């Protein structure tokens, strides 16, 4: 579903991404782990064109977002990125809209469904994430875990083929992390294709079918969770896991 090859990104002299290459297949749940500042979020954001890359190629379902550093036309970019939904670390909900309005604003603007269908689906998705009773609440009156569950439901409103998660639990208190991870586990059981940048090693072990370890702008190694966690090949991976799994 996604093919990434030789992705490069620099801020001036600083190389943030160095020759990043990987594929995402349908129904994959890929956990991206690594120390802060290793380029994980930049890599994820580049897939949905929130970051412009300096070199390399990204293709989504066979259509090139960028080929050899040259981007497609704006209309094509819009069509390609519409296949993906993004869930951010800090929720990014509109504070002046209710939970239900937060879910419905993007599909209403896109005008691809009737109002009745949009309302039906927002009700259905709030039930899915366990927040039917909070439909008329404002974000300020929600816990962090509830806000993130709203953000996941909002991303699902646009019927994405792929969901991208950028450290979805790192802004949450530990006791609220579980409710968000549970929603993500349920999505994985429903075979949603997901790329998850995360510090939650338990989630990566239990739910992902592939783990990528990034450090210093490179993918150091990737593989099945059992293989990568139990038998890492590289010293940098071993050192990171020793610190993270304590």
Short mmCIF file of C-alpha atoms in Angstrom, two decimals:
data_model
loop_
_atom_site.label_atom_id
_atom_site.label_comp_id
_atom_site.label_asym_id
_atom_site.label_seq_id
_atom_site.Cartn_x
_atom_site.Cartn_y
_atom_site.Cartn_z
CA UNK A 1 0.00 0.00 0.00
CA UNK A 2 2.94 2.32 0.65
CA UNK A 3 6.36 2.12 -0.96
CA UNK A 4 9.07 4.39 0.40
CA UNK A 5 12.50 4.46 -1.18
CA UNK A 6 15.65 6.46 -0.35
CA UNK A 7 13.76 9.14 1.56
CA UNK A 8 15.97 12.09 2.49
CA UNK A 9 15.19 15.15 4.56
CA UNK A 10 17.52 17.87 5.81
CA UNK A 11 17.12 21.10 7.72
CA UNK A 12 20.12 23.01 6.44
CA UNK A 13 23.18 20.95 7.36
CA UNK A 14 21.21 18.63 9.65
CA UNK A 15 20.22 15.35 8.00
CA UNK A 16 16.99 14.21 9.64
CA UNK A 17 16.20 11.29 7.31
CA UNK A 18 18.92 9.32 5.51
CA UNK A 19 17.94 6.95 2.70
CA UNK A 20 14.79 5.61 4.41
CA UNK A 21 13.34 2.61 2.52
CA UNK A 22 10.42 0.38 3.55
CA UNK A 23 7.10 -1.05 2.32
CA UNK A 24 3.71 -1.23 3.98
CA UNK A 25 1.36 -4.04 2.94
CA UNK A 26 -2.41 -4.14 3.38
CA UNK A 27 -3.42 -4.99 6.98
CA UNK A 28 0.11 -4.37 8.30
CA UNK A 29 0.46 -2.89 11.76
CA UNK A 30 3.93 -1.39 11.79
CA UNK A 31 5.36 -0.03 15.04
CA UNK A 32 8.15 2.51 14.62
CA UNK A 33 10.37 2.73 17.70
CA UNK A 34 13.57 4.55 18.55
CA UNK A 35 15.00 7.35 20.68
CA UNK A 36 13.63 10.90 20.55
CA UNK A 37 15.11 12.86 17.68
CA UNK A 38 15.69 9.79 15.53
CA UNK A 39 13.43 11.05 12.70
CA UNK A 40 10.36 8.87 13.41
CA UNK A 41 7.78 11.68 13.40
CA UNK A 42 9.38 13.44 10.43
CA UNK A 43 9.24 10.21 8.45
CA UNK A 44 5.57 9.68 9.37
CA UNK A 45 4.59 13.28 8.58
CA UNK A 46 6.31 13.10 5.19
CA UNK A 47 3.98 10.22 4.17
CA UNK A 48 0.95 12.51 4.41
CA UNK A 49 2.78 15.60 3.05
CA UNK A 50 2.97 17.50 6.33
CA UNK A 51 6.74 17.55 5.73
CA UNK A 52 8.38 18.06 2.34
CA UNK A 53 11.27 15.73 1.64
CA UNK A 54 14.48 16.60 -0.23
CA UNK A 55 14.97 13.32 -2.07
CA UNK A 56 13.54 9.87 -2.63
CA UNK A 57 10.09 8.54 -3.52
CA UNK A 58 6.78 7.80 -1.78
CA UNK A 59 4.05 5.84 -3.58
CA UNK A 60 0.61 5.12 -2.06
CA UNK A 61 -1.46 2.38 -3.75
CA UNK A 62 0.76 2.69 -6.82
CA UNK A 63 0.40 6.48 -7.14
CA UNK A 64 3.47 8.63 -6.55
CA UNK A 65 3.14 11.39 -3.99
CA UNK A 66 6.76 12.23 -4.75
CA UNK A 67 9.17 10.57 -7.18
CA UNK A 68 12.92 11.16 -6.92
CA UNK A 69 12.27 14.30 -4.89
CA UNK A 70 9.72 15.76 -7.35
CA UNK A 71 6.16 16.11 -6.03
CA UNK A 72 3.00 15.38 -8.02
CA UNK A 73 0.52 18.13 -8.86
CA UNK A 74 -1.44 19.57 -5.88
CA UNK A 75 -4.71 17.88 -6.95
CA UNK A 76 -2.98 14.48 -7.15
CA UNK A 77 -1.29 15.05 -3.78
CA UNK A 78 -4.69 15.77 -2.25
CA UNK A 79 -6.17 12.56 -3.71
CA UNK A 80 -3.22 10.44 -2.56
CA UNK A 81 -3.08 11.84 0.98
CA UNK A 82 -6.87 11.45 1.35
CA UNK A 83 -6.26 7.70 1.57
CA UNK A 84 -4.56 8.27 4.93
CA UNK A 85 -5.74 9.50 8.31
CA UNK A 86 -3.43 10.97 10.94
CA UNK A 87 -3.72 10.90 14.73
CA UNK A 88 -1.44 13.37 16.46
CA UNK A 89 0.28 13.36 19.83
CA UNK A 90 -1.65 16.42 21.04
CA UNK A 91 -5.10 15.54 19.64
CA UNK A 92 -5.50 18.78 17.58
CA UNK A 93 -9.24 18.97 18.24
CA UNK A 94 -11.12 22.21 17.55
CA UNK A 95 -11.84 23.62 21.04
CA UNK A 96 -14.92 25.62 19.94
CA UNK A 97 -16.67 22.56 18.45
CA UNK A 98 -18.43 19.73 20.28
CA UNK A 99 -17.09 16.18 20.00
CA UNK A 100 -19.70 15.35 17.34
CA UNK A 101 -18.96 18.56 15.40
CA UNK A 102 -15.23 17.76 15.49
CA UNK A 103 -15.98 14.45 13.79
CA UNK A 104 -18.33 15.91 11.18
CA UNK A 105 -16.53 19.06 10.05
CA UNK A 106 -14.12 17.49 7.52
CA UNK A 107 -16.67 15.23 5.75
CA UNK A 108 -19.13 18.16 5.59
CA UNK A 109 -16.47 20.29 3.91
CA UNK A 110 -15.56 17.44 1.53
CA UNK A 111 -19.25 17.05 0.55
CA UNK A 112 -18.85 13.42 -0.51
CA UNK A 113 -21.71 12.10 1.64
CA UNK A 114 -25.18 13.28 2.62
CA UNK A 115 -25.59 15.06 5.94
CA UNK A 116 -27.71 12.16 7.24
CA UNK A 117 -24.93 9.68 6.38
CA UNK A 118 -22.27 11.85 8.05
CA UNK A 119 -24.37 12.10 11.21
CA UNK A 120 -25.07 8.36 11.20
CA UNK A 121 -21.38 7.54 10.91
CA UNK A 122 -20.28 10.01 13.59
CA UNK A 123 -22.77 8.41 16.00
CA UNK A 124 -21.50 4.95 15.03
CA UNK A 125 -17.83 5.88 15.45
CA UNK A 126 -18.37 7.54 18.84
CA UNK A 127 -19.99 4.30 19.96
CA UNK A 128 -17.00 2.38 18.57
CA UNK A 129 -14.53 4.39 20.69
CA UNK A 130 -16.81 4.27 23.76
CA UNK A 131 -17.83 7.95 23.80
CA UNK A 132 -21.50 8.00 22.77
CA UNK A 133 -22.33 9.85 26.00
CA UNK A 134 -19.83 12.66 25.23
CA UNK A 135 -21.13 13.64 21.76
CA UNK A 136 -22.22 17.14 22.88
CA UNK A 137 -19.24 17.78 25.18
CA UNK A 138 -16.46 20.23 24.31
CA UNK A 139 -12.81 19.11 24.26
CA UNK A 140 -12.01 21.17 27.38
CA UNK A 141 -14.35 18.89 29.36
CA UNK A 142 -12.69 15.64 28.26
CA UNK A 143 -9.76 13.71 29.72
CA UNK A 144 -6.65 13.27 27.58
CA UNK A 145 -7.62 9.69 26.84
CA UNK A 146 -11.10 10.74 25.74
CA UNK A 147 -9.66 13.48 23.51
CA UNK A 148 -7.36 11.00 21.80
CA UNK A 149 -10.23 8.56 21.25
CA UNK A 150 -12.20 11.41 19.65
CA UNK A 151 -9.17 12.15 17.45
CA UNK A 152 -9.08 8.50 16.30
CA UNK A 153 -12.82 8.56 15.52
CA UNK A 154 -12.34 11.84 13.63
CA UNK A 155 -9.57 10.29 11.50
CA UNK A 156 -11.84 7.32 10.74
CA UNK A 157 -14.65 9.62 9.55
CA UNK A 158 -12.85 10.14 6.22
CA UNK A 159 -12.75 6.37 5.54
CA UNK A 160 -8.95 6.14 5.33
CA UNK A 161 -7.26 3.02 3.98
CA UNK A 162 -4.26 3.66 6.23
CA UNK A 163 -4.04 5.24 9.70
CA UNK A 164 -0.87 7.00 10.87
CA UNK A 165 -0.34 7.50 14.61
CA UNK A 166 2.33 9.91 15.87
CA UNK A 167 3.06 8.90 19.48
CA UNK A 168 -0.66 8.80 20.30
CA UNK A 169 -0.19 8.07 24.00
CA UNK A 170 2.93 10.08 24.92
CA UNK A 171 0.91 13.12 26.07
CA UNK A 172 -1.31 10.97 28.30
CA UNK A 173 -1.11 10.00 31.95
CA UNK A 174 -0.24 6.28 32.24
CA UNK A 175 -3.70 5.33 33.54
CA UNK A 176 -5.32 6.84 30.41
CA UNK A 177 -2.96 5.16 27.95
CA UNK A 178 -4.73 1.79 28.12
CA UNK A 179 -8.09 3.08 26.84
CA UNK A 180 -6.44 4.55 23.72
CA UNK A 181 -4.33 1.46 23.07
CA UNK A 182 -7.47 -0.68 23.38
CA UNK A 183 -9.15 1.26 20.55
CA UNK A 184 -6.00 0.78 18.44
CA UNK A 185 -5.93 -2.95 19.24
CA UNK A 186 -9.57 -3.21 18.15
CA UNK A 187 -8.70 -1.49 14.85
CA UNK A 188 -5.82 -3.94 14.32
CA UNK A 189 -8.25 -6.86 14.86
CA UNK A 190 -10.44 -5.32 12.14
CA UNK A 191 -7.38 -5.38 9.83
CA UNK A 192 -6.90 -1.63 9.59
CA UNK A 193 -3.50 -0.85 8.05
CA UNK A 194 -1.57 1.24 10.60
CA UNK A 195 1.82 2.82 11.10
CA UNK A 196 2.35 3.70 14.75
CA UNK A 197 5.26 5.77 16.05
CA UNK A 198 5.28 4.74 19.70
CA UNK A 199 7.20 4.39 22.96
CA UNK A 200 4.76 1.66 24.07
CA UNK A 201 6.90 -1.46 23.71
CA UNK A 202 4.11 -3.71 25.03
CA UNK A 203 1.81 -2.52 22.24
CA UNK A 204 4.56 -3.00 19.64
CA UNK A 205 5.16 -6.57 20.87
CA UNK A 206 1.51 -7.55 21.13
CA UNK A 207 -0.18 -5.85 18.19
CA UNK A 208 2.39 -5.06 15.47
CA UNK A 209 3.33 -7.61 12.83
CA UNK A 210 6.46 -5.59 12.01
CA UNK A 211 8.68 -3.31 14.09
CA UNK A 212 11.09 -0.74 12.64
CA UNK A 213 13.84 0.62 14.87
CA UNK A 214 15.06 4.09 13.86
CA UNK A 215 18.09 5.93 15.16
CA UNK A 216 19.86 9.03 13.87
CA UNK A 217 17.64 9.31 10.78
CA UNK A 218 18.08 5.71 9.64
CA UNK A 219 16.14 2.45 9.89
CA UNK A 220 18.71 0.37 11.76
CA UNK A 221 16.71 -2.84 11.56
CA UNK A 222 13.19 -4.12 11.12
CA UNK A 223 11.41 -7.41 11.51
CA UNK A 224 8.73 -9.37 13.34
CA UNK A 225 8.39 -8.20 16.99
CA UNK A 226 9.51 -11.59 18.39
CA UNK A 227 12.65 -11.47 16.30
CA UNK A 228 13.52 -7.81 16.90
CA UNK A 229 12.80 -7.76 20.64
CA UNK A 230 14.24 -11.17 21.48
CA UNK A 231 17.19 -11.26 19.09
CA UNK A 232 18.22 -7.78 17.88
CA UNK A 233 21.08 -7.85 15.40
CA UNK A 234 22.68 -4.47 16.06
CA UNK A 235 24.29 -2.94 19.14
CA UNK A 236 22.27 0.28 18.76
CA UNK A 237 19.03 -1.71 18.84
CA UNK A 238 20.21 -3.74 21.85
CA UNK A 239 21.20 -0.58 23.75
CA UNK A 240 17.85 1.09 23.03
CA UNK A 241 15.83 -1.97 24.04
CA UNK A 242 17.87 -2.41 27.23
CA UNK A 243 16.92 1.13 28.23
CA UNK A 244 13.28 0.90 27.09
CA UNK A 245 12.34 -2.51 28.44
CA UNK A 246 13.52 -1.92 32.01
#
